[in-house]
PDB file of C-alpha atoms in Angstrom:
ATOM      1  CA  UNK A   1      36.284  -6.139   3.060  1.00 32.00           C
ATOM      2  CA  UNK A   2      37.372  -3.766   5.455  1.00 32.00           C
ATOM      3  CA  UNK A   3      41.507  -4.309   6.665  1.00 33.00           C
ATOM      4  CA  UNK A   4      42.725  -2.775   9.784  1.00 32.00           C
ATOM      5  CA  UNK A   5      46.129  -3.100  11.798  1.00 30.00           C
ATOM      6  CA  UNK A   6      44.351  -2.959  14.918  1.00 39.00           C
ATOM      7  CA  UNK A   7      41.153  -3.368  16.664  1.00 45.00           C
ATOM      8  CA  UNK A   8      38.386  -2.832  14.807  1.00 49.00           C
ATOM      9  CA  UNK A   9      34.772  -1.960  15.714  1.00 51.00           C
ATOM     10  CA  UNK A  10      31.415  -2.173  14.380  1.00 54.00           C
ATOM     11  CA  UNK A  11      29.187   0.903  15.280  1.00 58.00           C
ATOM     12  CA  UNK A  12      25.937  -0.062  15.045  1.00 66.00           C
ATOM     13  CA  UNK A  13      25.371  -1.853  18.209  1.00 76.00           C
ATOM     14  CA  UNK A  14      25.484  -0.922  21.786  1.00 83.00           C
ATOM     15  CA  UNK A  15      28.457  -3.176  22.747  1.00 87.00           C
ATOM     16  CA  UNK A  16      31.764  -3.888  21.635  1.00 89.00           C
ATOM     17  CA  UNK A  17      32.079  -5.962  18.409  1.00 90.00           C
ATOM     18  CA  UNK A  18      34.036  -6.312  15.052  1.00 92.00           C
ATOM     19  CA  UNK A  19      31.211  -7.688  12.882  1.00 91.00           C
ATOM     20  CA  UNK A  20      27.747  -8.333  14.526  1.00 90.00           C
ATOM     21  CA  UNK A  21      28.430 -11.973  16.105  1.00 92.00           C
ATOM     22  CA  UNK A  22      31.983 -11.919  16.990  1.00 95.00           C
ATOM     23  CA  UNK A  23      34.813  -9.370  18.582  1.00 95.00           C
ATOM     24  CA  UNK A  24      37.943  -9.264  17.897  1.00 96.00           C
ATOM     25  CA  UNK A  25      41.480  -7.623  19.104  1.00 94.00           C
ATOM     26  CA  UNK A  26      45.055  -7.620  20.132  1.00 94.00           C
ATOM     27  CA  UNK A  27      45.964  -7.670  23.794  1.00 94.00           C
ATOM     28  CA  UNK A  28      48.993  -6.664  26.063  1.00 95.00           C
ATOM     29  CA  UNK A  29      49.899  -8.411  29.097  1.00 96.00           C
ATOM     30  CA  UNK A  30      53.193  -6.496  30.611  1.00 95.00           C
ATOM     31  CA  UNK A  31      55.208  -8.975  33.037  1.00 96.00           C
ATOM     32  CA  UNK A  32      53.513 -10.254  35.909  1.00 96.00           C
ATOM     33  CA  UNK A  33      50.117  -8.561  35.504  1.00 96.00           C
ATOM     34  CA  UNK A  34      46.718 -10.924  34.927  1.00 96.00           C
ATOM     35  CA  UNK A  35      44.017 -10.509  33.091  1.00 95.00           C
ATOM     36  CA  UNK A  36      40.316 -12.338  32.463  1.00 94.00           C
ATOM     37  CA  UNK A  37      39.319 -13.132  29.141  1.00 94.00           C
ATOM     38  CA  UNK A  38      36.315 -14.955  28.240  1.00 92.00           C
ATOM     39  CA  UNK A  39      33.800 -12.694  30.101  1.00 91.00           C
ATOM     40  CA  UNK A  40      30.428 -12.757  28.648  1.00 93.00           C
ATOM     41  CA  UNK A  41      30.973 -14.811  25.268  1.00 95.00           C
ATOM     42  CA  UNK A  42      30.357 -18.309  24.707  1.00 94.00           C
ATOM     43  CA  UNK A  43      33.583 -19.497  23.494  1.00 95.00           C
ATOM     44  CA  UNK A  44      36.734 -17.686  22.228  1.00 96.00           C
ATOM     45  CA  UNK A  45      40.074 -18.227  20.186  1.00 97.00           C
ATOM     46  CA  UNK A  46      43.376 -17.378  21.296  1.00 97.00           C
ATOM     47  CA  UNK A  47      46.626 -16.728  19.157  1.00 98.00           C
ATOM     48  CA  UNK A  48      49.596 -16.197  20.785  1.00 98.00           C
ATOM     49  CA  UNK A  49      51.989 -13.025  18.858  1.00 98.00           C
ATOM     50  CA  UNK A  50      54.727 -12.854  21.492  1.00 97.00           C
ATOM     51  CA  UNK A  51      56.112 -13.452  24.705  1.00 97.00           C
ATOM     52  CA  UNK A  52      54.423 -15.860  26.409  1.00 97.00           C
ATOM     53  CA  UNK A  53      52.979 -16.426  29.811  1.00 98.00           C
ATOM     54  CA  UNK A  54      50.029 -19.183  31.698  1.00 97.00           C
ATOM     55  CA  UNK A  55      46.592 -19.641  30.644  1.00 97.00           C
ATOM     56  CA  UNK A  56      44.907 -20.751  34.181  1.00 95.00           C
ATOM     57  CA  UNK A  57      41.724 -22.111  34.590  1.00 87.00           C
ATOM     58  CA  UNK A  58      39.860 -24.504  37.323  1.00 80.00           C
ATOM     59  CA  UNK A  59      40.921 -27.206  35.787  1.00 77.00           C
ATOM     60  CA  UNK A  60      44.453 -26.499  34.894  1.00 87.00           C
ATOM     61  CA  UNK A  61      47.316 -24.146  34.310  1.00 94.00           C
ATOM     62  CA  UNK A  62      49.440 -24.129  30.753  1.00 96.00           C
ATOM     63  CA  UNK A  63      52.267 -22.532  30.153  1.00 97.00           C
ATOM     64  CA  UNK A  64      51.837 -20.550  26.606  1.00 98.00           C
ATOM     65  CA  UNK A  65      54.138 -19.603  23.966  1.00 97.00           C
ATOM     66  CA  UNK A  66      54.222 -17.711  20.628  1.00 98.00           C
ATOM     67  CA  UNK A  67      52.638 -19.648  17.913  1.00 98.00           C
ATOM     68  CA  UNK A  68      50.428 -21.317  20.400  1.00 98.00           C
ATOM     69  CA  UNK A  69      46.559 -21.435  19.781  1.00 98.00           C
ATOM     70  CA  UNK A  70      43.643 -21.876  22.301  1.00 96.00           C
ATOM     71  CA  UNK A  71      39.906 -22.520  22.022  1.00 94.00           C
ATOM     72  CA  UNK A  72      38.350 -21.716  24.783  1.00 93.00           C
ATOM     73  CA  UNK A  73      34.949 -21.353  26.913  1.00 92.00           C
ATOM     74  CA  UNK A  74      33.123 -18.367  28.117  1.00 92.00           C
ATOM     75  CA  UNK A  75      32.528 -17.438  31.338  1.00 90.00           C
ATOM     76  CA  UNK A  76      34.613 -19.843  33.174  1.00 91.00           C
ATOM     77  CA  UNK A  77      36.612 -16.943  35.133  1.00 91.00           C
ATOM     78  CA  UNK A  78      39.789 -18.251  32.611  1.00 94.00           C
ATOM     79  CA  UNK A  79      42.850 -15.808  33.479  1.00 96.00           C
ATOM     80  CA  UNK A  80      46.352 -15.488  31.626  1.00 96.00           C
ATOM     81  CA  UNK A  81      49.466 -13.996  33.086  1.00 97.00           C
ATOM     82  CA  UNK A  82      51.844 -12.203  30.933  1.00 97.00           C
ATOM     83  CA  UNK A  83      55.931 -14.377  31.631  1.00 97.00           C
ATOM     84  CA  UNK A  84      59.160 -12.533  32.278  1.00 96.00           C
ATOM     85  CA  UNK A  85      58.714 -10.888  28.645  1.00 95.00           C
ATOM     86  CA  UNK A  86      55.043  -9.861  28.904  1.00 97.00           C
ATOM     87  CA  UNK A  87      52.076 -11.548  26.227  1.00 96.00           C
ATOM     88  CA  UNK A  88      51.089 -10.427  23.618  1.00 97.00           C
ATOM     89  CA  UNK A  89      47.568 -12.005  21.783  1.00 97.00           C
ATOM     90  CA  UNK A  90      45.173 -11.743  19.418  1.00 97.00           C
ATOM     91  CA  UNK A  91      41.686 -13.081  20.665  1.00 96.00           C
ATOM     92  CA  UNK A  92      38.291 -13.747  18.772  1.00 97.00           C
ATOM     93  CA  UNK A  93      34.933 -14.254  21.092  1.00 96.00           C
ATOM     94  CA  UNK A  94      31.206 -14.232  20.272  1.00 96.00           C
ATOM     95  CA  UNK A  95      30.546 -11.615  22.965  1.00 95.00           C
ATOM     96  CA  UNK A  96      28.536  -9.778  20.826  1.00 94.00           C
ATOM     97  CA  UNK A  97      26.247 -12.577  20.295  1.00 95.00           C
ATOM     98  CA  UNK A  98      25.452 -13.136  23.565  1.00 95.00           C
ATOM     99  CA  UNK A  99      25.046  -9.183  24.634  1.00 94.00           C
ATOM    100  CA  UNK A 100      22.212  -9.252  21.497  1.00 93.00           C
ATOM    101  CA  UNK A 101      20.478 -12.496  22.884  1.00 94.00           C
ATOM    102  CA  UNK A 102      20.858 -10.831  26.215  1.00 94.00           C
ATOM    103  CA  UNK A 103      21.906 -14.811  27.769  1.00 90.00           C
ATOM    104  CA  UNK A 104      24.227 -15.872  29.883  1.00 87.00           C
ATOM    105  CA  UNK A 105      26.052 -19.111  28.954  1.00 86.00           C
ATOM    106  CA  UNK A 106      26.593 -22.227  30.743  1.00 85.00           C
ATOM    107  CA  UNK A 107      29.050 -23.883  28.979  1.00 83.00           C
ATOM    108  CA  UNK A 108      29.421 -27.937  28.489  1.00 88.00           C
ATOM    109  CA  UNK A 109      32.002 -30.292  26.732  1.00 87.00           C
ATOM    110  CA  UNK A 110      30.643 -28.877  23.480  1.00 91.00           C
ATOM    111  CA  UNK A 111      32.872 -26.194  24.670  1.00 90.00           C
ATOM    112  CA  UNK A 112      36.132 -27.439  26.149  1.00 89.00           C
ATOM    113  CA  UNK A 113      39.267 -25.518  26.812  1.00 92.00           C
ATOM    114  CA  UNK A 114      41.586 -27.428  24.437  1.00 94.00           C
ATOM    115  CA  UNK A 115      45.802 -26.071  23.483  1.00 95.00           C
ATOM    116  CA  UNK A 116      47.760 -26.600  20.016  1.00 97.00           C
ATOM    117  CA  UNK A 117      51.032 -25.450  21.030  1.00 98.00           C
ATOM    118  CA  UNK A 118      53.105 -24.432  17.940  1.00 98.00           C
ATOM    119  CA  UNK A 119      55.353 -27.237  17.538  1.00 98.00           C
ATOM    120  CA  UNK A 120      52.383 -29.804  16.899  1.00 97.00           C
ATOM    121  CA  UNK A 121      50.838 -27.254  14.685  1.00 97.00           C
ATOM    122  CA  UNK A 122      53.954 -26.534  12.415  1.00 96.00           C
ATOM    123  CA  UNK A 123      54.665 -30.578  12.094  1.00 97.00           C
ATOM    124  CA  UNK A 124      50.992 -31.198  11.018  1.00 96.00           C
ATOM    125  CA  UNK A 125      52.033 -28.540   8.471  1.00 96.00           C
ATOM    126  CA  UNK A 126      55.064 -29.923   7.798  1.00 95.00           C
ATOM    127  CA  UNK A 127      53.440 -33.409   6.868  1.00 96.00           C
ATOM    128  CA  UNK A 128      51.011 -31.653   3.871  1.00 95.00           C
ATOM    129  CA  UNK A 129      54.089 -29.528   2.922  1.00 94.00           C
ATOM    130  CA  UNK A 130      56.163 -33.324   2.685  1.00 95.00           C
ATOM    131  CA  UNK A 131      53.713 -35.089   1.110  1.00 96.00           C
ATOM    132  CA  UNK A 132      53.729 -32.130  -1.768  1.00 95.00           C
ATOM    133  CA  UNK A 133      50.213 -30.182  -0.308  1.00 95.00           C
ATOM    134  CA  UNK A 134      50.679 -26.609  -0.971  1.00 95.00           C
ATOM    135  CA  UNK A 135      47.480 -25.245   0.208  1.00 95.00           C
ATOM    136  CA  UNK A 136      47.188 -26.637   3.258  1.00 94.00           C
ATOM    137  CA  UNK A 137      45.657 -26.153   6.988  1.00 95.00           C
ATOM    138  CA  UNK A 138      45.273 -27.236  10.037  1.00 96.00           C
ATOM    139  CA  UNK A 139      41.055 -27.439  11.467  1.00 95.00           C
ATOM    140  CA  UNK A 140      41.010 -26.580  15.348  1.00 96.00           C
ATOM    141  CA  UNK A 141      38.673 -28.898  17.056  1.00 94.00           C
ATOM    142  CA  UNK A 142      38.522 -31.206  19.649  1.00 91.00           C
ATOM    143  CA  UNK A 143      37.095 -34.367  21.538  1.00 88.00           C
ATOM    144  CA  UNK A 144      33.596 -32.746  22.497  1.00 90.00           C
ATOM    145  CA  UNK A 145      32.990 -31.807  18.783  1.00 91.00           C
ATOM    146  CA  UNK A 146      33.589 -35.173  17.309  1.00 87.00           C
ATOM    147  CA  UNK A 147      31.683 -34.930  14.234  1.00 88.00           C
ATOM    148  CA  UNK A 148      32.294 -30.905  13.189  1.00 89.00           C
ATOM    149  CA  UNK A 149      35.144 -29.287  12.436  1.00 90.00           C
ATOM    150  CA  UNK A 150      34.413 -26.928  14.855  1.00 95.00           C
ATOM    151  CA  UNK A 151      36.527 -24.873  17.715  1.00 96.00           C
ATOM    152  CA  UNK A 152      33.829 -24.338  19.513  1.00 95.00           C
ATOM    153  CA  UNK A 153      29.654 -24.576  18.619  1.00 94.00           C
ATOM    154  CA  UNK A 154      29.536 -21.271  17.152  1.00 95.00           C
ATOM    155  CA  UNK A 155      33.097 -20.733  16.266  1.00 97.00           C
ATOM    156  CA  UNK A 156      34.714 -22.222  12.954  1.00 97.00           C
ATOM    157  CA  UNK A 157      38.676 -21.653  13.227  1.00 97.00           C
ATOM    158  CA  UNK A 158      41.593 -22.707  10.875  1.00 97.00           C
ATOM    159  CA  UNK A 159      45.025 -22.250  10.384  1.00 98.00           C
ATOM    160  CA  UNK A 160      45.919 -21.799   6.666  1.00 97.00           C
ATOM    161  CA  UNK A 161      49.483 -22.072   4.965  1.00 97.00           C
ATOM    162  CA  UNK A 162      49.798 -21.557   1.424  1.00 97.00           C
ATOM    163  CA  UNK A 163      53.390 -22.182  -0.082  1.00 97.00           C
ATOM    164  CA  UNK A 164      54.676 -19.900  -3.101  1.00 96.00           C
ATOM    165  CA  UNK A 165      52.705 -20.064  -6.104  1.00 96.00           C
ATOM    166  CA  UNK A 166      49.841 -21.962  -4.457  1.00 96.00           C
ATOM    167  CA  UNK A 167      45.994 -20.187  -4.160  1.00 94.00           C
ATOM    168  CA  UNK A 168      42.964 -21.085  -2.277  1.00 91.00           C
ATOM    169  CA  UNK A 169      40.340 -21.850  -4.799  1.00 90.00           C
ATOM    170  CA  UNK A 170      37.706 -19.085  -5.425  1.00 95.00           C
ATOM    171  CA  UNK A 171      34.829 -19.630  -2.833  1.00 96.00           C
ATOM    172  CA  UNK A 172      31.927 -18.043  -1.153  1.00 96.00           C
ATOM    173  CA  UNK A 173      30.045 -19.060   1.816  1.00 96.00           C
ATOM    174  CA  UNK A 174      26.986 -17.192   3.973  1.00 96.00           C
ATOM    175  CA  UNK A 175      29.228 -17.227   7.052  1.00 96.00           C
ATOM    176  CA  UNK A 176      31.575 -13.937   7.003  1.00 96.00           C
ATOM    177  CA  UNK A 177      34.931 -14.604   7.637  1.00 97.00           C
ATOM    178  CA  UNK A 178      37.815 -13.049  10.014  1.00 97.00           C
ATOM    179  CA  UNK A 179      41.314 -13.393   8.500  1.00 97.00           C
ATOM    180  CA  UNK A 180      44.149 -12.504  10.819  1.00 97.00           C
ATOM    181  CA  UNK A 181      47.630 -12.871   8.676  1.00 98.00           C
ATOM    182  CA  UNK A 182      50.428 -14.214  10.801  1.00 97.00           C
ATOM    183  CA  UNK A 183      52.695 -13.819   8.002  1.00 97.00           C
ATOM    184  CA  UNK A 184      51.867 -12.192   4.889  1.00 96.00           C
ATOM    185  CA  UNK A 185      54.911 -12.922   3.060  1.00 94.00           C
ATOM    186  CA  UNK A 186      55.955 -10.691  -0.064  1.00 94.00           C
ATOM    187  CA  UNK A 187      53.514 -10.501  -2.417  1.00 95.00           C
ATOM    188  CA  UNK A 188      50.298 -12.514  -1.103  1.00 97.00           C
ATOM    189  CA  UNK A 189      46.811 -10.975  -1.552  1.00 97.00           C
ATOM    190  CA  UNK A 190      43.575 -11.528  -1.887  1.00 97.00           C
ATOM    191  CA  UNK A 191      41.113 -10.909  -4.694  1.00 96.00           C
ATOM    192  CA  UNK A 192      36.958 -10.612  -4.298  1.00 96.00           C
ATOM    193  CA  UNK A 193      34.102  -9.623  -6.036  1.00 96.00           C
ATOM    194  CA  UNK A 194      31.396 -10.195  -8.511  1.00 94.00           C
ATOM    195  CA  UNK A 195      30.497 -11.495 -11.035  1.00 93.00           C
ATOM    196  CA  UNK A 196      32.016 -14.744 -12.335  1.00 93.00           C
ATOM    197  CA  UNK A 197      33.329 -15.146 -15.665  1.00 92.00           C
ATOM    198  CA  UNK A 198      34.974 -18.580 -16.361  1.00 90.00           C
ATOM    199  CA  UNK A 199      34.929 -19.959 -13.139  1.00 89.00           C
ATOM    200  CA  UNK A 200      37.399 -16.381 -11.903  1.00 92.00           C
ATOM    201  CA  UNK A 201      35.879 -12.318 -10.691  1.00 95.00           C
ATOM    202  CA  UNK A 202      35.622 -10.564 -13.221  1.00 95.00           C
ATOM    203  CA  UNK A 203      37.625  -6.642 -12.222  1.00 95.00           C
ATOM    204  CA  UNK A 204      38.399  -8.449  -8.842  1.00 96.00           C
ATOM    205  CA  UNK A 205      39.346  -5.934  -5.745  1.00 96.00           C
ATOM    206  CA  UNK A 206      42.906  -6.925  -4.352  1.00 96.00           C
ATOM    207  CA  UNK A 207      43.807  -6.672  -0.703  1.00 96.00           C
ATOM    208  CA  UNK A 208      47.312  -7.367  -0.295  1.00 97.00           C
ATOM    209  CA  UNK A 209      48.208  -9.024   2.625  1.00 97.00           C
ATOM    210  CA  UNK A 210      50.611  -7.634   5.605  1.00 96.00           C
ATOM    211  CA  UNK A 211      51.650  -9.114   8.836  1.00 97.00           C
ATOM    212  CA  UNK A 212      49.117  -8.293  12.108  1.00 96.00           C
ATOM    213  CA  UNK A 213      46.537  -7.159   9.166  1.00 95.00           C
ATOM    214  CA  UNK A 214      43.058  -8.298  10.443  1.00 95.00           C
ATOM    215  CA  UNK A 215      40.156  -8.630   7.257  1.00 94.00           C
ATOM    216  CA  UNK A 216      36.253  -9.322   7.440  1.00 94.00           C
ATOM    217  CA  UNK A 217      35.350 -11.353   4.394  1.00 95.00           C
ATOM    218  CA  UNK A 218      31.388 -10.164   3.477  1.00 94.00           C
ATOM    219  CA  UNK A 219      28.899 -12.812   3.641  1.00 95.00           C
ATOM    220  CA  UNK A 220      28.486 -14.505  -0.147  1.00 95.00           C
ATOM    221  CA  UNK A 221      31.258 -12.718  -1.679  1.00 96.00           C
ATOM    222  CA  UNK A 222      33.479 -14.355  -4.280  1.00 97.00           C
ATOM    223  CA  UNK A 223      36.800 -14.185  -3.141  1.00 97.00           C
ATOM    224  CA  UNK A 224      40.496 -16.068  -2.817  1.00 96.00           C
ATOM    225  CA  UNK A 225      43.864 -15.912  -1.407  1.00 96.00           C
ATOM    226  CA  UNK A 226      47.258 -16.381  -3.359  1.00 97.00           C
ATOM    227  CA  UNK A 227      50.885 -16.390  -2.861  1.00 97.00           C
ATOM    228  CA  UNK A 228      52.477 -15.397  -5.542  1.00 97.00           C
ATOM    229  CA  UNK A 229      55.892 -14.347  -3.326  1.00 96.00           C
ATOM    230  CA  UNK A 230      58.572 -16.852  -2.694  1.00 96.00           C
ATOM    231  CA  UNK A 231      57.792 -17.893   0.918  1.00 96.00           C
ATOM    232  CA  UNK A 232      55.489 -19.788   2.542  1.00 96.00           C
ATOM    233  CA  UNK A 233      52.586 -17.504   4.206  1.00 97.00           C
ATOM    234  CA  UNK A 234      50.158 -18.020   7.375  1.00 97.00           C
ATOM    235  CA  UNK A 235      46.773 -17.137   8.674  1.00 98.00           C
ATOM    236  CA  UNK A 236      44.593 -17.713  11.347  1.00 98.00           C
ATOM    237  CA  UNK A 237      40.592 -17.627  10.018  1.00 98.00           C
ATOM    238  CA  UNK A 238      37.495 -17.538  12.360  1.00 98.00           C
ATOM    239  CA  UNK A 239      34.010 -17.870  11.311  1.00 97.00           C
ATOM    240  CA  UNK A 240      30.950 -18.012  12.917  1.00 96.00           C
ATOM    241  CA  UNK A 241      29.745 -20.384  11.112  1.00 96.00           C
ATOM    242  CA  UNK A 242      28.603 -23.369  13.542  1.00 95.00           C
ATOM    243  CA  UNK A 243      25.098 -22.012  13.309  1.00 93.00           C
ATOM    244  CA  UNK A 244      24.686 -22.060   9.811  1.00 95.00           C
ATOM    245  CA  UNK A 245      25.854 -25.529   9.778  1.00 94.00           C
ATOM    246  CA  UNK A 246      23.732 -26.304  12.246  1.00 94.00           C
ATOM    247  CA  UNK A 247      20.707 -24.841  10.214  1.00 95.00           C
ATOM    248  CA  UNK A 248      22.056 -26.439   6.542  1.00 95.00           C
ATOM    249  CA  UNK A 249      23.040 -23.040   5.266  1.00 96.00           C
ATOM    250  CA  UNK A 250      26.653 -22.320   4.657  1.00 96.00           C
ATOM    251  CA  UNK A 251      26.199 -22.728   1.232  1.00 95.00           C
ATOM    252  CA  UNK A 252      29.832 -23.192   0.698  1.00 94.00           C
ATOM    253  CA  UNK A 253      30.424 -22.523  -3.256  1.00 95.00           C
ATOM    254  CA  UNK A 254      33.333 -23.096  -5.491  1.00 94.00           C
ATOM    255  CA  UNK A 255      33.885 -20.577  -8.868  1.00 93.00           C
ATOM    256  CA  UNK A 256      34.955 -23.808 -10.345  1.00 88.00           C
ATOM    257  CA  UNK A 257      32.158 -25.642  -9.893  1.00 88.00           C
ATOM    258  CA  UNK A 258      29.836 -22.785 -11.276  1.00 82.00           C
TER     259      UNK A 258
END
């Protein structure tokens, strides 16, 4: 598990990338300026920090906000403009991917541009939170995905709430896991490790959580998240975990069920 406040890079290849399938970072779009994203990767995840600013592609042009969430696909020449405030965003792609496979991807439906503003993502929230759900999320996916819970075919993403004194079960799966905290309240963490005693880690490591902190959660690693502050906490996770579906091999595990 290794936390960082900013970028983060894995070495070992010959192209960017924050674990071997997937890149990740923060970017800055001052006022007025325009950048590309999407270049090279298959499909991609936006979150927007702050600011806000439009997301323009062939099809269409949407006007973006903080809080707002896009799944996107590569290679479509996709551009964003920073508003009167600049953008600020946090993007995940499977760039990396590609530049190993050494393809270039022609994407279909199976990857379609598709926007959760905030305000339909914090009332789908709201309704768990009313109806007395304390662990609660939100799976991005859309029409051209109708039978995974998919962002895009590679790309697994979720937005995750816990509310004080709730936890995420203790899990593993073989997917590794990027955890971006939105909001990492005052005394959230999370706790991994091996082995299993009871259905819990035994001599757990804790990572506690702060805001803008990005996490890689090893592949098969006992772990969980809990909020043991007194306000609700959010984060944004990313997977690339649509091929292991595909193959039948997330094992997906709960300590519980041990």
């Amino acid at each position: 598990w290794w936390p960082a406040m900013q970028r983060v890079l894995f070495r070992s290849v010959a192209w960017p990338a924050t674990m071997p399938d997937l890149l990740a970072g923060n970017v800055m779009v001052a006022a007025g300026d325009t950048t590309r994203i999407g270049d090279g990767a298959g499909g991609g995840i936006l979150l927007i920090l702050a600011g806000g600013g439009t997301l323009q592609s062939d099809q269409e042009q949407v006007e973006l906000r903080a809080g707002d969430i896009a799944c996107l696909p590569g290679n479509q020449g996709i551009t964003v403009s920073g508003g009167s405030a600049g953008l600020h965003y946090f993007f995940v792609d499977d760039s990396p991917l590609l530049s190993y496979l050494g393809w270039e991807v022609k994407t279909t439906d199976r990857t379609r541009f598709t926007h959760y503003p905030a305000e339909v993502l914090k009332a789908r929230l709201d309704e768990y939170e009313a109806a007395g759900i304390d662990a609660s999320g939100v799976f991005l996916s859309h029409q051209g995905l109708p039978d995974e819970k998919l962002a895009t075919p590679h790309l697994f993403a979720h937005l995750n709430r816990l509310m004080p004194g709730a936890r995420n079960t203790v899990h593993a799966h073989a997917a590794p896991a990027l955890t971006y905290v939105i909001h990492g309240g005052n005394n959230c963490y999370s706790l991994l490790g091996e082995p299993l005693v009871n259905g819990e880690i035994e001599n757990p490591a804790r990572v506690d959580w702060v805001d803008g902190q990005l996490s890689i959660t090893p592949p098969n690693l006992w772990h969980g998240h809990f909020n043991d502050g007194d306000e609700p906490i959010l984060s944004l996770v990313i997977q690339p975990a649509g091929l292991y579906y595909n193959d039948r091999t997330m094992n997906f595990q709960f300590a519980d069920q041990q």
